[in-house]
PDB file of C-alpha atoms in Angstrom:
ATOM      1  CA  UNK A  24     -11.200  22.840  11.269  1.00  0.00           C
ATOM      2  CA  UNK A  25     -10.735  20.079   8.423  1.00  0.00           C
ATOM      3  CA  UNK A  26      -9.011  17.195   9.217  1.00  0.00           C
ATOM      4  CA  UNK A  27      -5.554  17.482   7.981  1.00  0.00           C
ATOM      5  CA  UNK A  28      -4.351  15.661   4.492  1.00  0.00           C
ATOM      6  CA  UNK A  29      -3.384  11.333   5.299  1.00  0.00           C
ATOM      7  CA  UNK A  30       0.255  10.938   3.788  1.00  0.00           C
ATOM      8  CA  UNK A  31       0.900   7.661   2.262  1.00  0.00           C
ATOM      9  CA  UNK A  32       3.999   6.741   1.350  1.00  0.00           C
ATOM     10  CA  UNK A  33       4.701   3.961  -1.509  1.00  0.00           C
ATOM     11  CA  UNK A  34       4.825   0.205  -0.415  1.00  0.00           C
ATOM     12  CA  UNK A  35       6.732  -0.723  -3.518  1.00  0.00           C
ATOM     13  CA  UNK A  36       8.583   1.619  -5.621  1.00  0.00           C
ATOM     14  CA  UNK A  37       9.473   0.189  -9.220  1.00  0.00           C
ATOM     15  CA  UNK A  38      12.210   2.010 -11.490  1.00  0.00           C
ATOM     16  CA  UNK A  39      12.415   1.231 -14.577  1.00  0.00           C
ATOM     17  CA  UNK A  40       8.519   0.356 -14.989  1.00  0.00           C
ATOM     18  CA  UNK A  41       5.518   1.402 -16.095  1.00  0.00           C
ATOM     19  CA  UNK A  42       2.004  -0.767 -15.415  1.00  0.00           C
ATOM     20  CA  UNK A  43      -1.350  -1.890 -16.519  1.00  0.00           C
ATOM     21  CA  UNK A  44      -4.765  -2.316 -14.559  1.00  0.00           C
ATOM     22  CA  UNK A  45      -7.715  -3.817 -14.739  1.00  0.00           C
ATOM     23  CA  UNK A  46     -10.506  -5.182 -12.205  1.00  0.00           C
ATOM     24  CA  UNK A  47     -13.864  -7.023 -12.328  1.00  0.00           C
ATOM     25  CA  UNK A  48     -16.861  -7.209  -9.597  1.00  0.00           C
ATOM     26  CA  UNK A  49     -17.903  -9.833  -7.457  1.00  0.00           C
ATOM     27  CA  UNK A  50     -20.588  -8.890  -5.443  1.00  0.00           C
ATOM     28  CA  UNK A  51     -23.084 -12.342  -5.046  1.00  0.00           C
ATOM     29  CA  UNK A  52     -20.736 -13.893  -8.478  1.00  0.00           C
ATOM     30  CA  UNK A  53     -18.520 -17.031  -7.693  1.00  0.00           C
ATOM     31  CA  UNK A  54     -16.055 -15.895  -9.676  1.00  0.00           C
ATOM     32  CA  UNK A  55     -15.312 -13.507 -12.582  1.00  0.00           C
ATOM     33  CA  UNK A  56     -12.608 -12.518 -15.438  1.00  0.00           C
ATOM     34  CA  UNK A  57     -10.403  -9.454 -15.503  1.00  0.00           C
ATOM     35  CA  UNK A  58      -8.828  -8.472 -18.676  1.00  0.00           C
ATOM     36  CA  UNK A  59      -5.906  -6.449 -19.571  1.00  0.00           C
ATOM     37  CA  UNK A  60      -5.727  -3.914 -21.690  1.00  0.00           C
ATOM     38  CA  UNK A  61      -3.020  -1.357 -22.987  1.00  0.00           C
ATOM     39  CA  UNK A  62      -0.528  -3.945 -22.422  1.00  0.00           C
ATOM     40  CA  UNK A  63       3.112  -2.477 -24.539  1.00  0.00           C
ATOM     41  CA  UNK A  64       4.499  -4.855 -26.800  1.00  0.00           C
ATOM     42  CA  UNK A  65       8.587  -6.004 -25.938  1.00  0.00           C
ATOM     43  CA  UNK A  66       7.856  -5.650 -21.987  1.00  0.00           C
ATOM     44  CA  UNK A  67       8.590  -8.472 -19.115  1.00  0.00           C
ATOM     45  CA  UNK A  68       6.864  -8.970 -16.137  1.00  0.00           C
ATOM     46  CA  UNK A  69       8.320  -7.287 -12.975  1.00  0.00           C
ATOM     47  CA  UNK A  70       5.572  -7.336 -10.051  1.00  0.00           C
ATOM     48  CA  UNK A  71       2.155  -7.973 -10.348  1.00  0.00           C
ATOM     49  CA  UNK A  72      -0.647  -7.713  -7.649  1.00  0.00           C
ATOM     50  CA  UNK A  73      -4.027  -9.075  -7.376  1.00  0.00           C
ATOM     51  CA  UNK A  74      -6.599  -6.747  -4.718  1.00  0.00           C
ATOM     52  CA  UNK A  75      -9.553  -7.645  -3.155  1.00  0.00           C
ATOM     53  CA  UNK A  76     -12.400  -6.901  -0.603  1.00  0.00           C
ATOM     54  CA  UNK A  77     -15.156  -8.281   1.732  1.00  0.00           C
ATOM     55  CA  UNK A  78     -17.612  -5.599   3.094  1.00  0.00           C
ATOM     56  CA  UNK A  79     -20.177  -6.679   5.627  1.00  0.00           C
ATOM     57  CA  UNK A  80     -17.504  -9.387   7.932  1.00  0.00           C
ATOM     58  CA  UNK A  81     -17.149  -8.892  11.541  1.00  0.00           C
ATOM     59  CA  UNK A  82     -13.377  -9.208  11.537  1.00  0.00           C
ATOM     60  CA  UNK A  83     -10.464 -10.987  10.746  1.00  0.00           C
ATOM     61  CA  UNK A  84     -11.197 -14.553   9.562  1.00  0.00           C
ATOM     62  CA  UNK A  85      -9.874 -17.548   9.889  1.00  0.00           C
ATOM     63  CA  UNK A  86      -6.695 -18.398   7.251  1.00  0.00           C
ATOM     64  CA  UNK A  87      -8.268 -19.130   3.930  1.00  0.00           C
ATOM     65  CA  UNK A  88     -11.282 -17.986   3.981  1.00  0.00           C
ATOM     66  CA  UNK A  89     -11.244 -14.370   2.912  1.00  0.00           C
ATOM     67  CA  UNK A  90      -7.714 -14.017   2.567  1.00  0.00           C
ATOM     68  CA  UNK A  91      -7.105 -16.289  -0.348  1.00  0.00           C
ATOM     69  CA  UNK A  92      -8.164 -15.736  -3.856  1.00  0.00           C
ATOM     70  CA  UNK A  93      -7.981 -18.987  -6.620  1.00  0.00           C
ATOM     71  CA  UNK A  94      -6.376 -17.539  -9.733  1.00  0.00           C
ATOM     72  CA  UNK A  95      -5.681 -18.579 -12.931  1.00  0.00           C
ATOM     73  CA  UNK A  96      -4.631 -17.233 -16.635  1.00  0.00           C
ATOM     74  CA  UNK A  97      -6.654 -17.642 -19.285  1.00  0.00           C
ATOM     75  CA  UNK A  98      -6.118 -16.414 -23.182  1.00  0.00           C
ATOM     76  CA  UNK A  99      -4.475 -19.232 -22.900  1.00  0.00           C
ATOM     77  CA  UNK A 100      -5.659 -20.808 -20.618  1.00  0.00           C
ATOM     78  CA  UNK A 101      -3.027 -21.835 -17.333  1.00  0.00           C
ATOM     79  CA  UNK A 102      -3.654 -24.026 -14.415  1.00  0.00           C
ATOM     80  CA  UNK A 103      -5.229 -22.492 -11.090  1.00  0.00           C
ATOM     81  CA  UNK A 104      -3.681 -21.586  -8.127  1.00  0.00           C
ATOM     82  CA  UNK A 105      -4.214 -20.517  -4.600  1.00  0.00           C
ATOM     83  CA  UNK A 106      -3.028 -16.563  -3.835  1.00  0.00           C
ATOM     84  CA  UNK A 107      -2.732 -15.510   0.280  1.00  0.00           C
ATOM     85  CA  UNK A 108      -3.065 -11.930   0.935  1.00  0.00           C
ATOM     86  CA  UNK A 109      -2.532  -9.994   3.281  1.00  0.00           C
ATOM     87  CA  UNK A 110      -4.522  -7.606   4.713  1.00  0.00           C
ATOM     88  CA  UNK A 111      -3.619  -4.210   3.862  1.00  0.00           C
ATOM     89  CA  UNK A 112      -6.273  -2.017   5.688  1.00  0.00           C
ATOM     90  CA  UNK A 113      -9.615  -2.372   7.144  1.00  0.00           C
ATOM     91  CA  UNK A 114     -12.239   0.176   8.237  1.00  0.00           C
ATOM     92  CA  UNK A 115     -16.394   0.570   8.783  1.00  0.00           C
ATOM     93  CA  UNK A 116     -18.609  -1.318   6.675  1.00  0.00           C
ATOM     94  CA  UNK A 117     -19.827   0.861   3.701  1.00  0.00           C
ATOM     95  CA  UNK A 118     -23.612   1.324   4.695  1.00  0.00           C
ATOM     96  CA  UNK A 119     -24.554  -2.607   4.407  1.00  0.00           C
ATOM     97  CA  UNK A 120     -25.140  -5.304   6.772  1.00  0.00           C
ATOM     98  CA  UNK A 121     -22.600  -3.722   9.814  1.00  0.00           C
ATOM     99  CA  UNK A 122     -19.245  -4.928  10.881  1.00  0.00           C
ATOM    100  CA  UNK A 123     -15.846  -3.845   8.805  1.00  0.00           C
ATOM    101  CA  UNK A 124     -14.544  -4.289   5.641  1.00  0.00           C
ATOM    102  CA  UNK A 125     -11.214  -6.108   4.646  1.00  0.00           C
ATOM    103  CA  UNK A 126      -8.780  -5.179   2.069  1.00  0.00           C
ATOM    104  CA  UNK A 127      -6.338  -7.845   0.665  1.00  0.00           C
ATOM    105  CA  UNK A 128      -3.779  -7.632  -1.146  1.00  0.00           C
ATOM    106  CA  UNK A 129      -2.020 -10.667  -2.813  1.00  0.00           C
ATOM    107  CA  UNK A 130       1.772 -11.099  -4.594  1.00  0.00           C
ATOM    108  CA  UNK A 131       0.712 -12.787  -7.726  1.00  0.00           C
ATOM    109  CA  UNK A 132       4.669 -12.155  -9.686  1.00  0.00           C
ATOM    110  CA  UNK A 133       5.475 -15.754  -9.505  1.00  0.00           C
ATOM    111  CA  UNK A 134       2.212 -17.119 -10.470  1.00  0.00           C
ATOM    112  CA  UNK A 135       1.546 -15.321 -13.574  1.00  0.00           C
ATOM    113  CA  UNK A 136       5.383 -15.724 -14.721  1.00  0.00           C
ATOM    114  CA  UNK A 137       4.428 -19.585 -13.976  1.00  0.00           C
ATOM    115  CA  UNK A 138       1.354 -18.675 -16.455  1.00  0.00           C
ATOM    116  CA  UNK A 139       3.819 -17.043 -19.071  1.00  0.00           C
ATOM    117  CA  UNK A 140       6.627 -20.005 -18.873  1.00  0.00           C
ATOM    118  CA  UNK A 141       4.002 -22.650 -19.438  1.00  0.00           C
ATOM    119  CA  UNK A 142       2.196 -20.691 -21.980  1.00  0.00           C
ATOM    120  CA  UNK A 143       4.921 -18.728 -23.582  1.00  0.00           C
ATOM    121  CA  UNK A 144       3.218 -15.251 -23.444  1.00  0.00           C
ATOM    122  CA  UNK A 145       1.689 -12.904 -20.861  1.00  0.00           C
ATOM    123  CA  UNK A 146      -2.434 -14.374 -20.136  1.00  0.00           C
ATOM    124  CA  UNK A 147      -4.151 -10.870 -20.784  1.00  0.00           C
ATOM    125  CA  UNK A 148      -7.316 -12.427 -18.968  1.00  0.00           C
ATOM    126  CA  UNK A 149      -7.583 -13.832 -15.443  1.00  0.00           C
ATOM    127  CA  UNK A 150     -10.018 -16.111 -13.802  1.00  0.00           C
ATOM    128  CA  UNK A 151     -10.723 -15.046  -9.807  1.00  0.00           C
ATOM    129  CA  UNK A 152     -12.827 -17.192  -8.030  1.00  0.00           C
ATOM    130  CA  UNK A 153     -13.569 -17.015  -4.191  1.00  0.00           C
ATOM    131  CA  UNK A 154     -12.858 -19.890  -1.968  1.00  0.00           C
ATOM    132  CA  UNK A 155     -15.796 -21.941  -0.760  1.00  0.00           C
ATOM    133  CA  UNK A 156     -18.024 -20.286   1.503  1.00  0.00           C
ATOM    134  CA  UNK A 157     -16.219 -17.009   1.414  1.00  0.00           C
ATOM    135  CA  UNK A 158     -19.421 -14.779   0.634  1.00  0.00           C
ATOM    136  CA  UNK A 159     -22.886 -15.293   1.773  1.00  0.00           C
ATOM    137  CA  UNK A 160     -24.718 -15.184  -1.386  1.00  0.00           C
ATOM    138  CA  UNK A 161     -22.624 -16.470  -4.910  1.00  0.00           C
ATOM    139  CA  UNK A 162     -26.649 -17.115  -6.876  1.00  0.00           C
ATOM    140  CA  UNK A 163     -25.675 -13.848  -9.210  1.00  0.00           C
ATOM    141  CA  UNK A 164     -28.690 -11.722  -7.224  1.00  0.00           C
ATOM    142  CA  UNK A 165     -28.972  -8.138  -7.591  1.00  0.00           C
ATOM    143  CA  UNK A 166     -26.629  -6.623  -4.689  1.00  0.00           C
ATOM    144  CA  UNK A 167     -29.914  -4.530  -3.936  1.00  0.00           C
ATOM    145  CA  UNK A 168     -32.266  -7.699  -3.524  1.00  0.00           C
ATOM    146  CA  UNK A 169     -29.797  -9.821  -1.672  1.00  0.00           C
ATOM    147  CA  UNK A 170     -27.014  -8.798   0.643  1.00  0.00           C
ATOM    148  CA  UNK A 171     -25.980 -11.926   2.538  1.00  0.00           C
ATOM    149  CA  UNK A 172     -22.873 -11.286   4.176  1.00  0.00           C
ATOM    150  CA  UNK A 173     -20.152 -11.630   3.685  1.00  0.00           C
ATOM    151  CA  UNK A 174     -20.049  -9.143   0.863  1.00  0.00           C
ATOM    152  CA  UNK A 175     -17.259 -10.099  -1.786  1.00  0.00           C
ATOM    153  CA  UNK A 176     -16.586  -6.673  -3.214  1.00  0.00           C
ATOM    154  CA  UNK A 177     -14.343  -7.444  -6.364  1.00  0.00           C
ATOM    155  CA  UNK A 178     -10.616  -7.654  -7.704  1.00  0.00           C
ATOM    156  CA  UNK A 179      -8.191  -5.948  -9.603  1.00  0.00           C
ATOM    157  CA  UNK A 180      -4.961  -6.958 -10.708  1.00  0.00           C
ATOM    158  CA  UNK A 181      -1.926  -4.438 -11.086  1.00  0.00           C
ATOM    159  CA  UNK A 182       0.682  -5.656 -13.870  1.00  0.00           C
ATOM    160  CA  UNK A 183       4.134  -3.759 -13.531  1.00  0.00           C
ATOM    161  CA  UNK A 184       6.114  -3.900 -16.797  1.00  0.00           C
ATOM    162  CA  UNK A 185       9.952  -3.674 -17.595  1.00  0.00           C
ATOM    163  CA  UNK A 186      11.599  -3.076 -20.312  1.00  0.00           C
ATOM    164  CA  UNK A 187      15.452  -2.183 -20.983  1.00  0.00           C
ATOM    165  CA  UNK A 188      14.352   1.440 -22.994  1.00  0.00           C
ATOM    166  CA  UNK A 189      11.701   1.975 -19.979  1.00  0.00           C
ATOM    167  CA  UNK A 190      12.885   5.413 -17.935  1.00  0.00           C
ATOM    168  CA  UNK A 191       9.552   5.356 -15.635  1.00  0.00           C
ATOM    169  CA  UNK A 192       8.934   4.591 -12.396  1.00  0.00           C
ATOM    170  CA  UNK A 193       5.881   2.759 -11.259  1.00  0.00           C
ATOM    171  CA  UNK A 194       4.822   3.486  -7.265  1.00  0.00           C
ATOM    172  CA  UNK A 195       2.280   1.717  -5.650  1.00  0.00           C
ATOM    173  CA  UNK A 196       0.485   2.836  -2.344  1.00  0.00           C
ATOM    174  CA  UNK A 197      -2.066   1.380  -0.055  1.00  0.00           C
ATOM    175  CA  UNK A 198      -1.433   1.522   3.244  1.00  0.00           C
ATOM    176  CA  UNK A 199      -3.191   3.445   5.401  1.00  0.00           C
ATOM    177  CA  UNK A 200      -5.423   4.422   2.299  1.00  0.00           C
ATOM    178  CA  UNK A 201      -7.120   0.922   1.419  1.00  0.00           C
ATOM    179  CA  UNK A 202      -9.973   0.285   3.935  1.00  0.00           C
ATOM    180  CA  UNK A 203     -10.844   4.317   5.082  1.00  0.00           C
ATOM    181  CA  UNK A 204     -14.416   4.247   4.408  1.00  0.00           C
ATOM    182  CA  UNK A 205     -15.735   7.461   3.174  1.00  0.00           C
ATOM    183  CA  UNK A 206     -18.920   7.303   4.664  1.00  0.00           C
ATOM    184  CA  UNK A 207     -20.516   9.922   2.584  1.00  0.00           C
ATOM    185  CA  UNK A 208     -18.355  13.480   2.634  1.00  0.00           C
ATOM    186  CA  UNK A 209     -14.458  13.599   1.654  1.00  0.00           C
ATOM    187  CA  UNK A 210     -11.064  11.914   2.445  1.00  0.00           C
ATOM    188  CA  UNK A 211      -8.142  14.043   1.467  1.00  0.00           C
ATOM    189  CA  UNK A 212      -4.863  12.482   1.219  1.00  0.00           C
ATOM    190  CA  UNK A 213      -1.556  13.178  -0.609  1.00  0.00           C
ATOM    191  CA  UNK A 214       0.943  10.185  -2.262  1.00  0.00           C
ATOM    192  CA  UNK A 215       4.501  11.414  -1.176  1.00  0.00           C
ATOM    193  CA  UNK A 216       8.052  10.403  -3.088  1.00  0.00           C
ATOM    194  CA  UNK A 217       6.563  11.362  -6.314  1.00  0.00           C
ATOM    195  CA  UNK A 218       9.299  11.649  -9.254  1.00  0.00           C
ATOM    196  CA  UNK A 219       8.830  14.867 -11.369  1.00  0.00           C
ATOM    197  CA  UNK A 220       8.025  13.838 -15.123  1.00  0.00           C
ATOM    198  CA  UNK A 221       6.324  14.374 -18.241  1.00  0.00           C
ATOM    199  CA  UNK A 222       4.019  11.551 -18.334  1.00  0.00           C
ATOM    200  CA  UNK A 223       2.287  10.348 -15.119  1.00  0.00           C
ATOM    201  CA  UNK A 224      -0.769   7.788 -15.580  1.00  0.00           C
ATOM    202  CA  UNK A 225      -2.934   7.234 -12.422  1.00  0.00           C
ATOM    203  CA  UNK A 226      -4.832   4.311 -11.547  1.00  0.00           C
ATOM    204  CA  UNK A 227      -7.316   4.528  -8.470  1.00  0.00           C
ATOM    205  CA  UNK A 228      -8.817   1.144  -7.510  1.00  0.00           C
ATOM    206  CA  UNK A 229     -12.241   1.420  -5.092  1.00  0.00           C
ATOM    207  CA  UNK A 230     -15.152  -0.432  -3.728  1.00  0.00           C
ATOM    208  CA  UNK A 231     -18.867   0.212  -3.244  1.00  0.00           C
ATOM    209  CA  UNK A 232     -19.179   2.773  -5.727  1.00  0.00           C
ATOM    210  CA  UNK A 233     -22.009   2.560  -7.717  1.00  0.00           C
ATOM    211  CA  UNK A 234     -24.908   4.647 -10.019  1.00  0.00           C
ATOM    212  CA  UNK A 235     -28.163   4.074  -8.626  1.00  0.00           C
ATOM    213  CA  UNK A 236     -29.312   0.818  -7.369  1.00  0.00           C
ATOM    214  CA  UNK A 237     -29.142  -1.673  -9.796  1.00  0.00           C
ATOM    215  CA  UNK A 238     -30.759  -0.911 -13.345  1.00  0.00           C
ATOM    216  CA  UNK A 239     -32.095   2.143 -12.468  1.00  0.00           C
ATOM    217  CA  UNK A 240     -29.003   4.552 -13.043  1.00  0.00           C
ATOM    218  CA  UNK A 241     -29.409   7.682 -11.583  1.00  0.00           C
ATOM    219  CA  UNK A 242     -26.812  10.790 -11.562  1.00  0.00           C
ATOM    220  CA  UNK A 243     -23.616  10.830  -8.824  1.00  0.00           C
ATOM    221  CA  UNK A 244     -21.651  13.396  -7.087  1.00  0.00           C
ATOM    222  CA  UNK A 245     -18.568  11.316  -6.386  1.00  0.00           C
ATOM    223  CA  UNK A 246     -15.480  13.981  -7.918  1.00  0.00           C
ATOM    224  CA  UNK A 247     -11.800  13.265  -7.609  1.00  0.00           C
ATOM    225  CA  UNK A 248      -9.684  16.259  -7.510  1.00  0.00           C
ATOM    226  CA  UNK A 249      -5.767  16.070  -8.080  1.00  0.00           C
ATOM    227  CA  UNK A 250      -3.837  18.893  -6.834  1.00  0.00           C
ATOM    228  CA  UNK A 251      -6.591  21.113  -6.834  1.00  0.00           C
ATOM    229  CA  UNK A 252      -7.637  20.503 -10.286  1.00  0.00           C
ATOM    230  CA  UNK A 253     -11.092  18.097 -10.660  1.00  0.00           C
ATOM    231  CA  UNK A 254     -10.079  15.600 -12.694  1.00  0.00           C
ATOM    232  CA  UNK A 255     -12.966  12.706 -12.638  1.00  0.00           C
ATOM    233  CA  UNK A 256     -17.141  13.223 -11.646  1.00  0.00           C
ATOM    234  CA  UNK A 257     -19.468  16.195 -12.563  1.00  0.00           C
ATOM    235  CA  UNK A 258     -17.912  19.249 -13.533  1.00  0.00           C
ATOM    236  CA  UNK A 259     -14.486  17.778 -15.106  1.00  0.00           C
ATOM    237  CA  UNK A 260     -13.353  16.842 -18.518  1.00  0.00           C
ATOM    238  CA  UNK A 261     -13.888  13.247 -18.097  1.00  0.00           C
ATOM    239  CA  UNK A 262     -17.478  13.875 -16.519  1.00  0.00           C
ATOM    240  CA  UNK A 263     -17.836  10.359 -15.850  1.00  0.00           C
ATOM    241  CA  UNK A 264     -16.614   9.817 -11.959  1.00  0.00           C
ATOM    242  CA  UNK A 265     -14.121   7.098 -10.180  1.00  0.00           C
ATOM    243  CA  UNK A 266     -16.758   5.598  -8.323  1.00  0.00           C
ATOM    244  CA  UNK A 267     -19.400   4.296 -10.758  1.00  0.00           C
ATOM    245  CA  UNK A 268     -18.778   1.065 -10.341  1.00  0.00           C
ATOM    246  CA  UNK A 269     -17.972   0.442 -13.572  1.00  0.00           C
ATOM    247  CA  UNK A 270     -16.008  -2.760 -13.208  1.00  0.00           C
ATOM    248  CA  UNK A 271     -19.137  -4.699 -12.789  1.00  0.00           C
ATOM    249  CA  UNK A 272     -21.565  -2.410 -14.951  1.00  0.00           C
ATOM    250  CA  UNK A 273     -24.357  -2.448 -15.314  1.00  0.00           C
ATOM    251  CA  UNK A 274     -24.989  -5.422 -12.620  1.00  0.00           C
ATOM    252  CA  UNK A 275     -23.362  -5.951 -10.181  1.00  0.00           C
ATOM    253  CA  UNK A 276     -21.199  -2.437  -9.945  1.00  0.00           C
ATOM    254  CA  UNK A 277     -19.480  -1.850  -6.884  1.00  0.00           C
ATOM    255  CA  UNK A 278     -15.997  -2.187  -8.003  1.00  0.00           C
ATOM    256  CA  UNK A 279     -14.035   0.248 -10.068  1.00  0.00           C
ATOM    257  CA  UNK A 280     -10.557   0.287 -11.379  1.00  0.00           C
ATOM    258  CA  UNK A 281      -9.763   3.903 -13.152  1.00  0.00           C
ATOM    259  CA  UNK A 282      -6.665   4.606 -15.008  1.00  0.00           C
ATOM    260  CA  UNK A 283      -6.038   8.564 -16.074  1.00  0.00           C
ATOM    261  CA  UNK A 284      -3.139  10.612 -17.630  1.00  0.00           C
ATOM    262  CA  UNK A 285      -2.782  12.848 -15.036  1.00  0.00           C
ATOM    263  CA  UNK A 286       0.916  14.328 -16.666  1.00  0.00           C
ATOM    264  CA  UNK A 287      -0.172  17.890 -16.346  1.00  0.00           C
ATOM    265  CA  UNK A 288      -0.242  17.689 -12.512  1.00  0.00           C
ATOM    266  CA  UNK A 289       2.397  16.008 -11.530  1.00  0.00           C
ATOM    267  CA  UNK A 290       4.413  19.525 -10.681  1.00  0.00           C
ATOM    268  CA  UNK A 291       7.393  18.410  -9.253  1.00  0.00           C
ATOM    269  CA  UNK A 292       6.793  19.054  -6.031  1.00  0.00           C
ATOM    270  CA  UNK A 293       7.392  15.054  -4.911  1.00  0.00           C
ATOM    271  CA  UNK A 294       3.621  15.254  -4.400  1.00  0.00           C
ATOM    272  CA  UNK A 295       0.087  14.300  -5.715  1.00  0.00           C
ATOM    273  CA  UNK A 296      -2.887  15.758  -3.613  1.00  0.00           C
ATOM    274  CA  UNK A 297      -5.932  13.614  -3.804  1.00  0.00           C
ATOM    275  CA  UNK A 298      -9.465  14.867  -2.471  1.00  0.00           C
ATOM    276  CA  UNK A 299     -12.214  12.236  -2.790  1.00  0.00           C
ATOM    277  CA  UNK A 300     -15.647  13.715  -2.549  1.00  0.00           C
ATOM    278  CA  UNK A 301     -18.740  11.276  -2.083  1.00  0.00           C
ATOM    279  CA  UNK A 302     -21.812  13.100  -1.196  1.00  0.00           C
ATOM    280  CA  UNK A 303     -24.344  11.050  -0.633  1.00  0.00           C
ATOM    281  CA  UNK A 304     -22.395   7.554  -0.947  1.00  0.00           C
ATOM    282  CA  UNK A 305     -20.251   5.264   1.004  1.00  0.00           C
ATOM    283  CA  UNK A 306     -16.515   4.488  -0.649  1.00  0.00           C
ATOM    284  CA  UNK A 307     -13.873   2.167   0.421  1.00  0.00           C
ATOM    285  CA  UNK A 308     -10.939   3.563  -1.525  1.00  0.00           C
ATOM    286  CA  UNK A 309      -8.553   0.108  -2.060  1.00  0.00           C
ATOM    287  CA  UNK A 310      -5.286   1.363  -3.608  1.00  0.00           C
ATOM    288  CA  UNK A 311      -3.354   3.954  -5.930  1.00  0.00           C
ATOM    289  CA  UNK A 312      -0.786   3.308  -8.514  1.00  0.00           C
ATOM    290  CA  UNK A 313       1.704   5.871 -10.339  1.00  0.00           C
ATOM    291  CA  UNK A 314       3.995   5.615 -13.151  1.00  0.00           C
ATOM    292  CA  UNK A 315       5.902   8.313 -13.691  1.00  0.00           C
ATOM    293  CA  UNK A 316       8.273   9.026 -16.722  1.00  0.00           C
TER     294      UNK A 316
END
C-alpha cells in the first residue's frame, strides 16, 4: 500500500501579496549572489525570507555556525548583516558523506527594508556568504572531486510584495516538507488552505538535484506532477525538470529554485497535490510558495 499523501499547511499566509524568487548554489563557494527577477513595478516589501541547507552534518550545531547566513544588498550596494534561522526540518543525508541534513530558514523583512531605506529602492541582488568554518571545503572544487563536510547546499530568497490594487494571496509552506529526503523514488504531499483563483504561480525551492556529475550532463527522470497533471521533467510541456540544479549550473548545481504558472490547476478544491518523482537521485525538497489571485 503507498504511503498516504503528507499535508502541509501554510506557515505564513499573506493577503494582499504576490512574490518573487530566486536562489544561487553554494556547494564548496564562500559565498554567492542571488538576483531577482520579475520584480512588479509600484510594489512594497511585505515579508521576505532567505533559505538555506547543510547536507553531510551530524546534527544540530552549535549557535552560529550553520544557522546564520551574512547578507547583504547589492545593486546598490548595502551594508552586511548577520541573519539567524531557524531550523525548519531536517532528514537523511542525500547520498554523501552520512549524517542529516539541515534546513534553515531566516526572517530577512527588516534587513532588506534597512537595504531599501538606506538605498532608496528594493537591492534586486543579494550577497550570501557562510560564516567562517561553516562548510568543509569553500576552494570552489567540483562537488564530485571534493565533498568535505559539511556540505553548504545553497540559498534562496522569497520576496513577498504588496501593493494597494494587489487581490492575491501569497502562502508559504515548509514544515514538515523541507528536510524529507527523497532518497531515490517519490514523496507525495498536498499544500492545504489553497484560495480558488485564476492565476496561481508556484515556486518549489530544492537541494541536491543535479544533471550528471559535474560537466558531463547526462539525461534525468526527476518529474513533478500537480494534481495529477505532470507539469516539470520528461514527458511535460516544460521538459526541463525541478531538480536540475539549475541555480548553480553548470558547476556547482545542487540547488534549484523553480517558479511555474500553475493557474490551470488550482481547481478550487482548497488543494494542490504534489508528487515528486526522483528515480535514480536523492532530493531534499526545502520549501513551496503560492500566490494565488
Amino acid at each position: 500500500m503507498a504511503a498516504a499523501a503528507v499535508v502541509l499547511t501554510p506557515v505564513f499566509t499573506l493577503p494582499g501579496t504576490t512574490h518573487v524568487a530566486a536562489g544561487a548554489a553554494l556547494r564548496n563557494r564562500p559565498s554567492a549572489v542571488i538576483n531577482l527577477s520579475g520584480v512588479p513595478s509600484g510594489y512594497t516589501l511585505s515579508a521576505a525570507y532567505l533559505y538555506w541547507a547543510y547536507a553531510s552534518i551530524s546534527g544540530e550545531t552549535a549557535d552560529g555556525v550553520h544557522n546564520k547566513m551574512l547578507f547583504k544588498g547589492l545593486a546598490p550596494t548595502s551594508s552586511q548583516v548577520t541573519l539567524k534561522g531557524t531550523t525548519v526540518g531536517n532528514g537523511a543525508d542525500p547520498c554523501w558523506s552520512g549524517g542529516s541534513v539541515f534546513v534553515y530558514r531566516a526572517d530577512a523583512t527588516k534587513a532588506i527594508q534597512s537595504f531599501i531605506d538606506a538605498v532608496g529602492s528594493l537591492p534586486l541582488s543579494y550577497q550570501v556568504t557562510l560564516p567562517a568554518g561553516a562548510a568543509g571545503d569553500v576552494s570552489g572544487a567540483s562537488p564530485w572531486s571534493s565533498a568535505v563536510p559539511p556540505l553548504a547546499e545553497g540559498a534562496s530568497l522569497v520576496v513577498i510584495l504588496a501593493s494597494a490594487s494587489e487581490t492575491g494571496t501569497t502562502l508559504v509552506y515548509d514544515k514538515k516538507l523541507a528536510g524529507r529526503t527523497i532518497p531515490g523514488g517519490s514523496l507525495a504531499y498536498s499544500m492545504s488552505l489553497v484560495p480558488a483563483g485564476f492565476s496561481t504561480l508556484m515556486t518549489t525551492i530544492g537541494a541536491d538535484g543535479q544533471v550528471g556529475g559535474g560537466y558531463n550532463d547526462s539525461a534525468t527522470g526527476e518529474t513533478t506532477t500537480v494534481n495529477g497533471t505532470l507539469i516539470a521533467g520528461p514527458g511535460s510541456t516544460r521538459s526541463d525538470g525541478h531538480w536540475n540544479g539549475a541555480d548553480g549550473h553548470a558547476m556547482p548545481q545542487l540547488w534549484d529554485t523553480a517558479t511555474q504558472d500553475v493557474s490551470s490547476l488550482n481547481d478550487g478544491s482548497g488543494t494542490m497535490s504534489v508528487l515528486e518523482n526522483s528515480p535514480g537521485d536523492c532530493l531534499v525538497p526545502v520549501a513551496d510558495v503560492l500566490s494565488v489571485k
